[in-house]
Coordinates of C-alpha atoms in Angstrom, one line a residue:
V1 CA 124.1 175.0 182.0
L2 CA 121.2 177.4 181.1
A3 CA 123.7 180.2 180.5
L4 CA 125.8 178.0 178.3
A5 CA 122.8 176.8 176.3
L6 CA 121.6 180.4 175.8
A7 CA 125.1 181.4 174.7
L8 CA 125.2 178.7 172.1
A9 CA 121.6 179.2 170.9
P10 CA 120.8 181.5 168.0
P11 CA 119.5 184.8 169.4
S12 CA 116.0 184.2 167.8
L13 CA 115.6 180.9 169.8
R14 CA 116.7 182.2 173.2
P15 CA 113.3 183.4 174.4
A16 CA 111.6 180.1 173.5
M17 CA 114.4 178.1 175.0
A18 CA 114.2 180.1 178.3
A19 CA 110.4 179.9 178.3
G20 CA 110.5 176.1 177.9
T21 CA 113.2 175.6 180.6
A22 CA 113.0 175.7 184.3
L23 CA 115.9 175.3 186.8
G24 CA 115.0 172.9 189.6
T25 CA 117.2 172.8 192.7
T26 CA 117.0 172.0 196.3
A27 CA 116.4 174.3 199.3
W28 CA 120.0 173.6 200.3
V29 CA 121.3 175.2 197.1
A30 CA 118.6 177.9 197.0
D31 CA 119.2 179.0 200.6
E32 CA 123.0 178.5 200.7
A33 CA 124.7 181.3 202.8
G34 CA 127.0 183.4 200.7
S35 CA 125.2 182.4 197.5
D36 CA 122.6 184.4 195.6
L37 CA 120.7 182.2 193.2
A38 CA 118.2 185.0 192.4
L39 CA 121.0 187.4 191.5
L40 CA 122.6 184.8 189.3
L41 CA 119.3 184.2 187.4
R42 CA 118.7 187.9 187.1
R43 CA 122.2 188.3 185.6
I44 CA 121.7 185.5 183.1
G45 CA 118.4 187.0 182.1
E46 CA 119.9 190.4 181.6
R47 CA 122.8 189.0 179.6
W48 CA 120.7 186.9 177.3
G49 CA 117.5 189.0 177.2
V50 CA 115.3 186.3 178.8
E51 CA 113.5 185.6 182.1
P52 CA 114.8 182.4 183.7
L53 CA 112.4 180.4 185.7
A54 CA 113.6 178.5 188.8
F55 CA 112.0 176.4 191.6
A56 CA 113.4 175.0 194.8
A57 CA 112.0 171.7 196.1
D58 CA 110.7 171.5 199.7
L59 CA 112.7 168.4 200.5
R60 CA 114.4 168.5 203.9
F61 CA 116.0 165.9 206.0
D62 CA 114.8 166.7 209.5
D63 CA 115.4 164.5 212.6
P64 CA 115.3 161.6 212.8
C65 CA 117.2 160.7 209.7
H66 CA 120.2 158.7 208.6
P67 CA 123.5 160.6 209.4
A68 CA 124.3 160.6 205.6
L69 CA 121.2 162.7 205.1
A70 CA 121.6 164.9 208.1
A71 CA 124.8 166.1 206.5
Y72 CA 122.7 168.0 204.0
E73 CA 121.0 170.0 206.8
C74 CA 124.4 170.8 208.3
G75 CA 125.6 172.2 205.0
Y76 CA 128.2 169.6 204.5
V77 CA 126.7 168.1 201.4
K78 CA 125.5 169.9 198.3
E79 CA 123.6 168.4 195.4
G80 CA 124.1 169.0 191.8
V81 CA 123.2 165.7 190.2
G82 CA 119.5 166.1 189.8
A83 CA 118.2 165.8 193.3
G84 CA 116.3 169.1 193.0
G85 CA 114.7 168.1 189.7
L86 CA 113.7 164.7 191.1
A87 CA 112.3 166.2 194.3
L88 CA 110.3 168.7 192.2
L89 CA 108.9 166.0 189.9
W90 CA 107.9 164.1 193.1
Q91 CA 106.0 167.1 194.4
L92 CA 104.4 168.0 191.1
S93 CA 103.1 164.4 191.0
G94 CA 101.1 165.2 194.1
R95 CA 103.3 163.5 196.7
T96 CA 104.8 165.2 199.7
A97 CA 108.4 166.2 200.5
P98 CA 108.3 164.4 203.9
A99 CA 107.3 161.2 202.1
L100 CA 110.3 161.4 199.8
A101 CA 112.5 162.2 202.8
R102 CA 111.3 159.0 204.5
L103 CA 112.0 157.0 201.4
C104 CA 115.5 158.5 201.2
D105 CA 116.1 157.6 204.8
Q106 CA 115.0 154.0 204.2
A107 CA 117.3 153.8 201.1
C108 CA 120.2 155.0 203.2
A109 CA 119.6 152.5 205.9
T110 CA 119.4 149.7 203.2
L111 CA 122.5 150.8 201.4
L112 CA 124.7 152.0 204.3
G113 CA 123.2 150.1 207.2
P114 CA 121.2 151.5 210.1
P115 CA 122.5 154.5 211.8
P116 CA 124.5 154.0 215.0
P117 CA 122.5 154.2 218.2
T118 CA 122.4 157.6 219.8
V119 CA 124.0 158.1 223.3
R120 CA 121.7 159.8 225.8

């Protein structure tokens, strides 16, 4: 989206647009194997003569958590609908990523039902 916005913007506005914009994503996207977010941002910057700014939220769904959330940690689920931005805003407001993870876990249990019992 940033590259598209820069392409459509008049050249004189691109530096200000880039300076006032930050990409927010999750650790799952930032750390994805086979992907290089830093390289992509560098190429966007080189192409449009700007320095893109990006942040990855600390949100992780460690055990124990609802299976729907555990799928993120296994690499089965990718976000792209604002989860990184939301998690970053949460953290910038002074709250912790583990607290957000607990709330996400509670929401999944409410919406999808409790996780099945584990077999030991």
